[in-house]
Coordinates of C-alpha atoms and ligand atoms in Angstrom, one line a residue:
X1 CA 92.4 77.4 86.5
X2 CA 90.9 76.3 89.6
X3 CA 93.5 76.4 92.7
X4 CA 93.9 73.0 94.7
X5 CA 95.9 73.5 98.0
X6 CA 99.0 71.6 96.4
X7 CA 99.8 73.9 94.4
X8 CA 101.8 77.2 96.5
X9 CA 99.2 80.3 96.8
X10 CA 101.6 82.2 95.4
X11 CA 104.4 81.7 92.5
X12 CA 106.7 84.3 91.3
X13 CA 108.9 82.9 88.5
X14 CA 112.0 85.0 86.7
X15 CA 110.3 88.1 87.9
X16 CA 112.3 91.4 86.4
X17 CA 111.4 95.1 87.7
X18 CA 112.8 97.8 85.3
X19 CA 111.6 100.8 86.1
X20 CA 112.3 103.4 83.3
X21 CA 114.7 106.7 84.7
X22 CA 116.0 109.2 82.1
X23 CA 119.7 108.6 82.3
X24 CA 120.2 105.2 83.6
X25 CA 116.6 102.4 84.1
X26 CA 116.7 101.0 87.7
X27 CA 116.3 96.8 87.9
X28 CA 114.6 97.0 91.5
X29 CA 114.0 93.1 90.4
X30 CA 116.3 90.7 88.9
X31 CA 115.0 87.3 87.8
X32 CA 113.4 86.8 91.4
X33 CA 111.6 83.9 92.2
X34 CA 109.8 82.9 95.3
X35 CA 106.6 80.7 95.8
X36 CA 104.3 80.8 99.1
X37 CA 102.5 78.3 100.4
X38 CA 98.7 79.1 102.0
X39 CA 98.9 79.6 106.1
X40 CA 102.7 80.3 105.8
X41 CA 103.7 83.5 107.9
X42 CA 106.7 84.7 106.1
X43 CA 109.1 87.9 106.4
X44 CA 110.7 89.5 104.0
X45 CA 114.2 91.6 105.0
X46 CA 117.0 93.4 103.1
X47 CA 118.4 96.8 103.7
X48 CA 116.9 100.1 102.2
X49 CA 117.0 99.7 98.3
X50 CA 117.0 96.0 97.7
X51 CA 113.6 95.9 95.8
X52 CA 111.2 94.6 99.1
X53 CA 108.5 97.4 98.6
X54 CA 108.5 96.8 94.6
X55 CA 108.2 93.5 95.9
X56 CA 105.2 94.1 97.7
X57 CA 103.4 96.4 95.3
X58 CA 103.9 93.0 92.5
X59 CA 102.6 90.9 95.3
X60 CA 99.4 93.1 96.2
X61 CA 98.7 93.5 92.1
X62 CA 99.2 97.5 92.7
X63 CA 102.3 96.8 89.9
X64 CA 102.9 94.6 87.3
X65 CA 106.6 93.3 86.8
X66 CA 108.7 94.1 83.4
X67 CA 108.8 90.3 83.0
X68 CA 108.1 86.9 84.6
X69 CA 105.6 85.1 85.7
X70 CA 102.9 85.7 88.8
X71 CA 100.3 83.6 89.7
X72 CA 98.0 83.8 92.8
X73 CA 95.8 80.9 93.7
X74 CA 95.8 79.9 90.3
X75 CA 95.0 82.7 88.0
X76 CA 97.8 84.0 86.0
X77 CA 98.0 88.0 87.3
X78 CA 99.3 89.0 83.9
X79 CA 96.8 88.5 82.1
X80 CA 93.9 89.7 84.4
X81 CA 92.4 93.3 83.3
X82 CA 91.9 96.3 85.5
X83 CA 88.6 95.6 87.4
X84 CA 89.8 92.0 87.7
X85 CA 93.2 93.0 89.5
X86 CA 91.1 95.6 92.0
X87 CA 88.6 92.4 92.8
X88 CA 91.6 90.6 93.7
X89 CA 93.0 93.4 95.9
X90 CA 89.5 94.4 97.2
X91 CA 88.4 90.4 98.0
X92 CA 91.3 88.5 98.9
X93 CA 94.3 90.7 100.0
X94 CA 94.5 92.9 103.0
X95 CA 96.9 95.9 102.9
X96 CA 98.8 97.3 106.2
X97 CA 101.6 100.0 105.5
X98 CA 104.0 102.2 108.2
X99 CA 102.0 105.0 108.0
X100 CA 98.9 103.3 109.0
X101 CA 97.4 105.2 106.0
X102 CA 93.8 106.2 108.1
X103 CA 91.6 109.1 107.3
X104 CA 92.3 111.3 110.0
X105 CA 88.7 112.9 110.2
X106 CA 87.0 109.9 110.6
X107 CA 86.4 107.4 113.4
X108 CA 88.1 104.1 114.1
X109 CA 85.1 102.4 113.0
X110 CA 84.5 104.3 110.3
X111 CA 87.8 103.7 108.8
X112 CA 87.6 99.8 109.4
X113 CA 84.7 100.0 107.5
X114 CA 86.4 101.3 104.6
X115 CA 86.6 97.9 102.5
X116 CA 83.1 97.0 103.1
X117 CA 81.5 100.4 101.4
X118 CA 83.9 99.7 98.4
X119 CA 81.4 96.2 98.1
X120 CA 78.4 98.0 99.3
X121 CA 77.7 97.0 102.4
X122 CA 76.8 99.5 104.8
X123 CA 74.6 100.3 107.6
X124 CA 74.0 97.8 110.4
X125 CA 75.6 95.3 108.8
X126 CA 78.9 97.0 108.4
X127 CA 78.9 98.4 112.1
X128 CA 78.8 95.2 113.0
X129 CA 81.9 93.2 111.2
X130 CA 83.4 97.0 112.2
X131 CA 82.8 95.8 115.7
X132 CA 83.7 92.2 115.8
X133 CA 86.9 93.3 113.6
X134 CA 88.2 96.4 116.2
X135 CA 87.7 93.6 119.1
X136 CA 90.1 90.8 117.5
X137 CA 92.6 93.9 117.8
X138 CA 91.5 94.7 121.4
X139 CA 90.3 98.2 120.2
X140 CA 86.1 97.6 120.9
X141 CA 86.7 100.3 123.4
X142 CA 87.7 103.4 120.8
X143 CA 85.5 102.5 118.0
X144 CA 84.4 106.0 118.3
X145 CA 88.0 107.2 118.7
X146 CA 89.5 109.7 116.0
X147 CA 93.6 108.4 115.0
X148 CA 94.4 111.7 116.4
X149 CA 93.1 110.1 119.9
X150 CA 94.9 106.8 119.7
X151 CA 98.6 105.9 120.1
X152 CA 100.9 104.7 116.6
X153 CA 100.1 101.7 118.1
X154 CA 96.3 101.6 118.4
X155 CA 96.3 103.5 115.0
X156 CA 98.1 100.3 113.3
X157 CA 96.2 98.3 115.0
X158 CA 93.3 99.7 113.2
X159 CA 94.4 100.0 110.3
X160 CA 94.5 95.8 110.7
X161 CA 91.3 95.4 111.6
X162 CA 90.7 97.2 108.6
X163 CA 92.9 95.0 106.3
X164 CA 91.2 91.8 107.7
X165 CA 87.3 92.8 107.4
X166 CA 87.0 91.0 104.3
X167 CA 88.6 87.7 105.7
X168 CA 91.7 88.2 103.1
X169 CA 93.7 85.4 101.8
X170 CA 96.6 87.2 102.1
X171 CA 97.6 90.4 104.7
X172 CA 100.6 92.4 103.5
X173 CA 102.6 94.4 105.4
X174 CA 105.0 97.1 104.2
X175 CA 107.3 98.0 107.1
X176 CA 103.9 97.6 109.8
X177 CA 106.4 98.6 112.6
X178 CA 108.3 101.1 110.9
X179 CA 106.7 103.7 113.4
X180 CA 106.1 102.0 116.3
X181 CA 108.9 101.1 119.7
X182 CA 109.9 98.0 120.7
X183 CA 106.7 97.4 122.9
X184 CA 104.2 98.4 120.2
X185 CA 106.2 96.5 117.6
X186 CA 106.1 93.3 119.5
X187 CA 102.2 93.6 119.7
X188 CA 101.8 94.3 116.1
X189 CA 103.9 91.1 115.2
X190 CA 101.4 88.9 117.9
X191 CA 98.6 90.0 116.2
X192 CA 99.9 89.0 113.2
X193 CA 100.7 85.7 114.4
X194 CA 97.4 85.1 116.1
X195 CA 95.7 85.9 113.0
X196 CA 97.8 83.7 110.8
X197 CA 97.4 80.9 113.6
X198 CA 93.5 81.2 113.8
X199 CA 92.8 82.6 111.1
X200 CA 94.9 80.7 108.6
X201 CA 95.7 84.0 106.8
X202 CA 99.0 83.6 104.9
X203 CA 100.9 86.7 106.4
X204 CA 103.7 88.4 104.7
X205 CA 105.7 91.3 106.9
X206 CA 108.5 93.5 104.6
X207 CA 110.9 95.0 107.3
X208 CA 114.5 95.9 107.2
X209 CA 114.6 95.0 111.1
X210 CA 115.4 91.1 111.9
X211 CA 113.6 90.8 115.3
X212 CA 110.5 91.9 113.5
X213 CA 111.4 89.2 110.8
X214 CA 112.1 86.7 113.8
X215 CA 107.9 86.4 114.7
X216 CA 107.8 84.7 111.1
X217 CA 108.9 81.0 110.4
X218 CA 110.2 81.7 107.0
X219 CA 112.6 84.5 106.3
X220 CA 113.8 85.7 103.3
X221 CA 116.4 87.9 102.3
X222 CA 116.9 90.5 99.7
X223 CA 119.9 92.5 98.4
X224 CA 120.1 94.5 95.0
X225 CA 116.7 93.1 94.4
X226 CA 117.7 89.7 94.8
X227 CA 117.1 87.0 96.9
X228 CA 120.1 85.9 98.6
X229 CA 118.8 83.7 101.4
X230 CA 115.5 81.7 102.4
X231 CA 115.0 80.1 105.4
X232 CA 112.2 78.1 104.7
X233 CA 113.1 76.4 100.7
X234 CA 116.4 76.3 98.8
X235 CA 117.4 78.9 96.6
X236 CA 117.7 78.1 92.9
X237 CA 120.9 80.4 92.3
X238 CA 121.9 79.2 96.0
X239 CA 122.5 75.5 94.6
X240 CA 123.7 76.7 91.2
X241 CA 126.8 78.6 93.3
X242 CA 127.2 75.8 95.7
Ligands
LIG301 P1 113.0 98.8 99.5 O1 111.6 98.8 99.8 O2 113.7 97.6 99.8 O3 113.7 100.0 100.2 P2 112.3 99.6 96.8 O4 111.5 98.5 96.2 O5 111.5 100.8 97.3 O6 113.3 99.1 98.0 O7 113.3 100.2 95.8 C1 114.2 99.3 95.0 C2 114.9 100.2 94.0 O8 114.0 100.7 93.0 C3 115.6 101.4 94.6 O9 116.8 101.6 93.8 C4 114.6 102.5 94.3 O10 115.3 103.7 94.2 C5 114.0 102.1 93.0 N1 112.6 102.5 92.9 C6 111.5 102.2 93.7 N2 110.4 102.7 93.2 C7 110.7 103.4 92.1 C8 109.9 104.2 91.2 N3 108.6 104.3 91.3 N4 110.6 104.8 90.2 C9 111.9 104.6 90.0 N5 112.7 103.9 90.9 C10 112.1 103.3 91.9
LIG302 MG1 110.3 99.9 101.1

């Protein structure tokens, strides 16, 4: 199916999560649904528990749900195979986690770089877009920096530039501040609207914290992998109770 720009980037539809436990199965995911529009820079909150990072794992096609429906730009994800699935994760989403998830032996550019060897580019060519990427972040100073050398802060910041090298669609983030003080967290949360602002990349930040959730225009809440509350569209199960 080709994708027109009508149609939300993202549609999640009776989504269930089940995931199997000896004694009792946990639903991280009860009949969820939620659709995202390209460009929108949305935050996803809810306490500890309430089925934000299986969320997130659905979203970035690292998980399948039990049941439901998920499409991105068009395709259905069900029924896209393995390679497919990693072409979607490799091409059009861009990853950022608490942890900043870097190799710790290797250089800032180096690591940013990461995603481009996966589609073999190399060389030049990849120092380059390494380059251009660790300025947007303000970083074209420690290129040559180890993440032992740089602050939580800087580290995050690289792993961004590493997310966005491949001009993503879409830039997930689990928790991006989950490490980080007040000061670093604010910066994280500018570059991530700068980049949805100029770069039109639809930005979705997972955080338990609601200033972090207050850089986004749309929030939406979870509880007991639900969602109880959305900002920026009505709720189905909000008018049904109403
Ligand atoms: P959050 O990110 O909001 O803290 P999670 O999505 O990590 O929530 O977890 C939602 C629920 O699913 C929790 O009860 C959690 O214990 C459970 N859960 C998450 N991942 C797994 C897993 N791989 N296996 C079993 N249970 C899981
Ligand atoms: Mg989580």
């Amino acid at each position: 199916m080709i994708h027109t720009q009508t149609e939300p980037l993202i549609k999640l539809a009776g989504i269930n999560k089940v995931y199997p436990m000896a004694g009792a199965d946990v639903h991280a995911l009860k009949e969820l649904d939620l659709e995202i529009c390209t460009g929108e820079m949305l935050a996803v909150i809810g306490p500890s528990g309430s089925g934000k990072s299986t969320l997130m794992n659905i979203l970035g096609c690292m998980d399948k749900p039990t049941s439901g429906i998920y499409s991105f730009a068009g395709d259905d994800v069900a029924r896209l195979g393995k390679a497919e699935l990693a072409g979607i994760r490799k091409d059009r989403l861009g990853f950022v986690f608490q942890k900043y998830n870097l190799l710790a032996r290797c250089s800032a550019e180096y690591n940013v770089q990461l995603p481009l060897f996966y589609k073999g580019i190399s060389g030049f060519a990849a120092r380059k877009k390494a380059g251009e990427a660790l300025e947007r972040v303000g970083l074209q100073d420690h290129a040559h920096h180890n993440p032992s050398q740089m602050s939580g802060g800087q580290q995050q910041r690289v792993a961004i530039a590493r997310a966005m090298i491949n001009d993503p669609l879409v830039l997930l983030a689990d928790e991006p501040t989950g490490a980080l003080d007040s000061v670093n967290s604010h910066d994280i949360m500018q570059l991530f609207q700068g980049m949805n602002r100029d770069q039109g990349v639809t930005v979705i930040v997972i955080t338990h914290e609601m200033d972090v959730a207050s850089y986004c225009q749309r929030q939406v809440t979870m509880r007991d992998g639900r969602i109880i509350k959305d900002s920026g569209q009505a709720v189905e199960a909000f008018r049904n109770v109403s």
